Amino acid sequence: MTPNGRVPMRSHRRLLTGSVNPSQTLENSNITRHTVDGFQADERLWPRLIKSMKGKLSVQGSRILNVKRTKNVFEKNFSVRPEEKLVKAAQCNLQTIAGPIGGLLFISTDRAAFCSHKLIKISSPCGEIIKFHYKMSIPLRKIKKAIESKSLKKPSYKYIQVVTEDNFDFWFMGFLNYKSILKFLQEAIYETQGHYTL
């Protein structure tokens, strides 16, 4: 463990796969210690440590996108026509007036769509709690432009701004590779409309 209490990065893969072997047993004790790249812990600690690490990975958006799973999520959450094909999906945040919402941006042959990872909770007028995924769908033919934008305060923060024909703006951020996603989105718009406006 490093001085700041973090597990070294090189240990993560072996911790999560469970490829850890006992290295020594302490004298006068039945406690076995394990070592992974210089990190030692009692065997009682491993289940909690692994659970904690998996939780942190999922909270921080470090999920690996499985192509089949992503397609299933898209088809489950949106009314997909038989001829519509999913072109690209990427994890990102959609900026709303309440703050950013983490989820998936889907680019298909017909639309750009977003679905949140977590359920949004609101109270109904009756006092009941309603839970739902935050979803939006924009037909590609209704998108005026999709452009790169950056923060004025922090120019290294890049965004994708999508402007619709009726002048609504949608801001997507937090991509691992925003240029690639922007390119896919612009190409999908061009193929649908036959032209692209910058």
mmCIF file of C-alpha atoms in Angstrom:
data_model
loop_
_atom_site.group_PDB
_atom_site.id
_atom_site.type_symbol
_atom_site.label_atom_id
_atom_site.label_comp_id
_atom_site.label_asym_id
_atom_site.label_seq_id
_atom_site.Cartn_x
_atom_site.Cartn_y
_atom_site.Cartn_z
ATOM 1 C CA MET A 1 0.000 0.000 0.000
ATOM 2 C CA THR A 2 1.296 3.460 -0.792
ATOM 3 C CA PRO A 3 1.703 6.139 1.924
ATOM 4 C CA ASN A 4 -1.576 7.798 0.873
ATOM 5 C CA GLY A 5 -3.468 4.542 1.500
ATOM 6 C CA ARG A 6 -3.969 3.525 -2.129
ATOM 7 C CA VAL A 7 -3.249 0.140 -3.658
ATOM 8 C CA PRO A 8 -0.576 0.335 -6.384
ATOM 9 C CA MET A 9 -2.112 0.180 -9.909
ATOM 10 C CA ARG A 10 -0.039 -2.840 -10.915
ATOM 11 C CA SER A 11 -1.814 -4.863 -8.201
ATOM 12 C CA HIS A 12 -5.385 -4.269 -9.396
ATOM 13 C CA ARG A 13 -5.551 -6.914 -12.110
ATOM 14 C CA ARG A 14 -4.271 -9.694 -9.857
ATOM 15 C CA LEU A 15 -6.511 -8.608 -6.997
ATOM 16 C CA LEU A 16 -9.662 -8.698 -9.120
ATOM 17 C CA THR A 17 -8.868 -12.005 -10.823
ATOM 18 C CA GLY A 18 -8.051 -13.651 -7.502
ATOM 19 C CA SER A 19 -4.610 -14.857 -8.638
ATOM 20 C CA VAL A 20 -3.117 -14.320 -5.183
ATOM 21 C CA ASN A 21 -1.117 -17.046 -3.415
ATOM 22 C CA PRO A 22 -0.285 -17.305 0.293
ATOM 23 C CA SER A 23 3.288 -16.232 0.866
ATOM 24 C CA GLN A 24 3.776 -16.832 4.581
ATOM 25 C CA THR A 25 2.064 -17.821 7.805
ATOM 26 C CA LEU A 26 2.888 -15.769 10.875
ATOM 27 C CA GLU A 27 4.437 -17.564 13.852
ATOM 28 C CA ASN A 28 2.001 -18.470 16.654
ATOM 29 C CA SER A 29 -0.910 -17.448 14.414
ATOM 30 C CA ASN A 30 -3.341 -18.970 11.993
ATOM 31 C CA ILE A 31 -3.429 -15.726 9.970
ATOM 32 C CA THR A 32 -2.094 -16.168 6.459
ATOM 33 C CA ARG A 33 -0.674 -13.140 4.686
ATOM 34 C CA HIS A 34 -0.829 -12.644 0.936
ATOM 35 C CA THR A 35 1.505 -10.562 -1.177
ATOM 36 C CA VAL A 36 0.648 -8.996 -4.525
ATOM 37 C CA ASP A 37 3.400 -6.896 -6.034
ATOM 38 C CA GLY A 38 4.570 -5.776 -2.604
ATOM 39 C CA PHE A 39 1.083 -5.275 -1.105
ATOM 40 C CA GLN A 40 0.384 -7.452 1.960
ATOM 41 C CA ALA A 41 -2.932 -8.134 3.638
ATOM 42 C CA ASP A 42 -4.562 -10.714 5.903
ATOM 43 C CA GLU A 43 -6.772 -13.222 4.132
ATOM 44 C CA ARG A 44 -9.749 -11.887 6.123
ATOM 45 C CA LEU A 45 -9.217 -8.524 4.409
ATOM 46 C CA TRP A 46 -9.232 -9.771 0.787
ATOM 47 C CA PRO A 47 -13.000 -10.159 0.246
ATOM 48 C CA ARG A 48 -13.649 -6.634 1.573
ATOM 49 C CA LEU A 49 -10.745 -5.187 -0.399
ATOM 50 C CA ILE A 50 -11.870 -6.788 -3.668
ATOM 51 C CA LYS A 51 -15.502 -5.705 -3.093
ATOM 52 C CA SER A 52 -14.341 -2.153 -2.388
ATOM 53 C CA MET A 53 -12.171 -2.024 -5.509
ATOM 54 C CA LYS A 54 -14.932 -3.358 -7.755
ATOM 55 C CA GLY A 55 -17.306 -0.752 -6.303
ATOM 56 C CA LYS A 56 -14.847 2.059 -6.941
ATOM 57 C CA LEU A 57 -14.284 0.913 -10.518
ATOM 58 C CA SER A 58 -18.022 0.892 -11.266
ATOM 59 C CA VAL A 59 -18.650 4.245 -9.548
ATOM 60 C CA GLN A 60 -15.851 5.922 -11.465
ATOM 61 C CA GLY A 61 -17.251 4.730 -14.792
ATOM 62 C CA SER A 62 -14.439 2.298 -15.507
ATOM 63 C CA ARG A 63 -16.774 -0.248 -16.992
ATOM 64 C CA ILE A 64 -15.796 -2.216 -20.029
ATOM 65 C CA LEU A 65 -18.437 -1.878 -22.708
ATOM 66 C CA ASN A 66 -19.485 -5.253 -24.040
ATOM 67 C CA VAL A 67 -20.767 -4.856 -27.614
ATOM 68 C CA LYS A 68 -23.633 -7.332 -27.252
ATOM 69 C CA ARG A 69 -24.653 -5.936 -23.847
ATOM 70 C CA THR A 70 -24.568 -2.375 -25.184
ATOM 71 C CA LYS A 71 -26.770 -3.326 -28.134
ATOM 72 C CA ASN A 72 -29.227 -5.012 -25.746
ATOM 73 C CA VAL A 73 -29.346 -1.905 -23.516
ATOM 74 C CA PHE A 74 -30.042 0.259 -26.584
ATOM 75 C CA GLU A 75 -32.805 -2.013 -27.886
ATOM 76 C CA LYS A 76 -34.377 -2.396 -24.420
ATOM 77 C CA ASN A 77 -34.553 1.341 -23.693
ATOM 78 C CA PHE A 78 -35.518 2.738 -27.101
ATOM 79 C CA SER A 79 -38.074 1.770 -29.757
ATOM 80 C CA VAL A 80 -35.708 0.407 -32.379
ATOM 81 C CA ARG A 81 -36.941 -0.267 -35.899
ATOM 82 C CA PRO A 82 -35.702 -3.473 -37.587
ATOM 83 C CA GLU A 83 -33.568 -1.567 -40.128
ATOM 84 C CA GLU A 84 -31.958 0.671 -37.483
ATOM 85 C CA LYS A 85 -28.390 -0.326 -36.594
ATOM 86 C CA LEU A 86 -26.299 0.734 -33.603
ATOM 87 C CA VAL A 87 -23.105 2.351 -34.932
ATOM 88 C CA LYS A 88 -21.309 3.427 -31.757
ATOM 89 C CA ALA A 89 -21.837 3.633 -28.006
ATOM 90 C CA ALA A 90 -19.732 5.486 -25.465
ATOM 91 C CA GLN A 91 -19.817 6.259 -21.773
ATOM 92 C CA CYS A 92 -20.212 9.948 -21.041
ATOM 93 C CA ASN A 93 -22.061 12.541 -18.993
ATOM 94 C CA LEU A 94 -25.006 14.589 -20.204
ATOM 95 C CA GLN A 95 -25.004 18.083 -18.720
ATOM 96 C CA THR A 96 -28.399 19.073 -17.294
ATOM 97 C CA ILE A 97 -29.533 22.010 -15.163
ATOM 98 C CA ALA A 98 -29.274 19.674 -12.148
ATOM 99 C CA GLY A 99 -25.688 18.724 -13.045
ATOM 100 C CA PRO A 100 -24.053 16.004 -15.126
ATOM 101 C CA ILE A 101 -25.735 12.602 -15.433
ATOM 102 C CA GLY A 102 -23.556 9.573 -16.204
ATOM 103 C CA GLY A 103 -24.725 7.153 -18.857
ATOM 104 C CA LEU A 104 -24.291 5.892 -22.394
ATOM 105 C CA LEU A 105 -24.487 7.873 -25.621
ATOM 106 C CA PHE A 106 -25.754 5.733 -28.493
ATOM 107 C CA ILE A 107 -25.246 6.670 -32.133
ATOM 108 C CA SER A 108 -27.365 4.641 -34.533
ATOM 109 C CA THR A 109 -28.242 4.955 -38.193
ATOM 110 C CA ASP A 110 -31.383 6.926 -37.160
ATOM 111 C CA ARG A 111 -30.681 8.768 -33.912
ATOM 112 C CA ALA A 112 -28.385 9.976 -31.166
ATOM 113 C CA ALA A 113 -29.717 8.727 -27.834
ATOM 114 C CA PHE A 114 -28.686 8.836 -24.183
ATOM 115 C CA CYS A 115 -29.655 6.608 -21.257
ATOM 116 C CA SER A 116 -28.446 7.115 -17.682
ATOM 117 C CA HIS A 117 -26.610 4.351 -15.815
ATOM 118 C CA LYS A 118 -28.462 4.961 -12.561
ATOM 119 C CA LEU A 119 -32.137 5.467 -11.859
ATOM 120 C CA ILE A 120 -33.321 9.010 -11.210
ATOM 121 C CA LYS A 121 -35.641 9.378 -8.193
ATOM 122 C CA ILE A 122 -38.394 11.986 -7.933
ATOM 123 C CA SER A 123 -41.412 12.427 -5.679
ATOM 124 C CA SER A 124 -44.872 12.332 -7.210
ATOM 125 C CA PRO A 125 -47.635 14.744 -6.057
ATOM 126 C CA CYS A 126 -49.048 11.814 -4.006
ATOM 127 C CA GLY A 127 -45.757 11.481 -2.138
ATOM 128 C CA GLU A 128 -44.637 8.288 -3.882
ATOM 129 C CA ILE A 129 -41.050 7.905 -5.041
ATOM 130 C CA ILE A 130 -40.799 7.299 -8.783
ATOM 131 C CA LYS A 131 -37.607 5.810 -10.232
ATOM 132 C CA PHE A 132 -36.694 5.907 -13.912
ATOM 133 C CA HIS A 133 -33.732 6.078 -16.276
ATOM 134 C CA TYR A 134 -33.039 9.529 -17.718
ATOM 135 C CA LYS A 135 -33.409 9.050 -21.478
ATOM 136 C CA MET A 136 -33.342 11.273 -24.523
ATOM 137 C CA SER A 137 -33.446 10.539 -28.226
ATOM 138 C CA ILE A 138 -32.798 12.937 -31.110
ATOM 139 C CA PRO A 139 -33.459 11.854 -34.704
ATOM 140 C CA LEU A 140 -30.321 12.510 -36.773
ATOM 141 C CA ARG A 141 -32.412 14.354 -39.382
ATOM 142 C CA LYS A 142 -33.361 16.906 -36.649
ATOM 143 C CA ILE A 143 -29.762 17.685 -35.635
ATOM 144 C CA LYS A 144 -28.472 20.953 -37.058
ATOM 145 C CA LYS A 145 -24.878 20.418 -35.927
ATOM 146 C CA ALA A 146 -22.567 18.553 -33.582
ATOM 147 C CA ILE A 147 -19.429 20.498 -32.729
ATOM 148 C CA GLU A 148 -16.437 20.418 -30.431
ATOM 149 C CA SER A 149 -16.566 22.876 -27.585
ATOM 150 C CA LYS A 150 -14.323 23.550 -24.599
ATOM 151 C CA SER A 151 -14.586 25.126 -21.192
ATOM 152 C CA LEU A 152 -13.556 28.776 -20.997
ATOM 153 C CA LYS A 153 -12.152 28.258 -17.495
ATOM 154 C CA LYS A 154 -10.397 24.957 -18.266
ATOM 155 C CA PRO A 155 -9.627 24.630 -21.996
ATOM 156 C CA SER A 156 -8.500 21.020 -21.508
ATOM 157 C CA TYR A 157 -12.150 20.078 -20.745
ATOM 158 C CA LYS A 158 -13.703 19.180 -24.105
ATOM 159 C CA TYR A 159 -17.420 18.828 -24.810
ATOM 160 C CA ILE A 160 -19.584 17.747 -27.709
ATOM 161 C CA GLN A 161 -22.375 20.244 -28.304
ATOM 162 C CA VAL A 162 -25.377 18.957 -30.247
ATOM 163 C CA VAL A 163 -27.731 21.639 -31.604
ATOM 164 C CA THR A 164 -31.152 20.642 -32.931
ATOM 165 C CA GLU A 165 -33.199 22.362 -35.662
ATOM 166 C CA ASP A 166 -35.351 24.028 -32.995
ATOM 167 C CA ASN A 167 -32.170 25.430 -31.342
ATOM 168 C CA PHE A 168 -31.986 23.205 -28.268
ATOM 169 C CA ASP A 169 -28.457 22.492 -27.045
ATOM 170 C CA PHE A 170 -27.268 19.213 -25.559
ATOM 171 C CA TRP A 171 -23.825 18.990 -23.965
ATOM 172 C CA PHE A 172 -21.989 15.670 -23.702
ATOM 173 C CA MET A 173 -18.705 15.390 -21.815
ATOM 174 C CA GLY A 174 -16.387 12.944 -20.085
ATOM 175 C CA PHE A 175 -15.542 10.795 -23.111
ATOM 176 C CA LEU A 176 -12.355 8.754 -23.150
ATOM 177 C CA ASN A 177 -11.888 9.810 -26.784
ATOM 178 C CA TYR A 178 -14.296 12.605 -27.637
ATOM 179 C CA LYS A 179 -12.792 13.202 -31.123
ATOM 180 C CA SER A 180 -13.656 9.669 -32.201
ATOM 181 C CA ILE A 181 -17.237 9.994 -30.928
ATOM 182 C CA LEU A 182 -17.630 13.415 -32.553
ATOM 183 C CA LYS A 183 -16.419 11.968 -35.867
ATOM 184 C CA PHE A 184 -18.921 9.061 -35.671
ATOM 185 C CA LEU A 185 -21.743 11.466 -34.822
ATOM 186 C CA GLN A 186 -20.910 13.906 -37.627
ATOM 187 C CA GLU A 187 -20.618 11.059 -40.154
ATOM 188 C CA ALA A 188 -23.983 9.625 -39.059
ATOM 189 C CA ILE A 189 -25.600 13.066 -39.445
ATOM 190 C CA TYR A 190 -24.021 13.517 -42.876
ATOM 191 C CA GLU A 191 -25.187 10.077 -44.074
ATOM 192 C CA THR A 192 -28.741 10.776 -42.889
ATOM 193 C CA GLN A 193 -29.056 14.350 -44.183
ATOM 194 C CA GLY A 194 -26.696 14.255 -47.166
ATOM 195 C CA HIS A 195 -24.958 17.411 -45.892
ATOM 196 C CA TYR A 196 -23.416 18.722 -42.718
ATOM 197 C CA THR A 197 -23.430 22.248 -41.307
ATOM 198 C CA LEU A 198 -20.591 23.396 -39.068
#
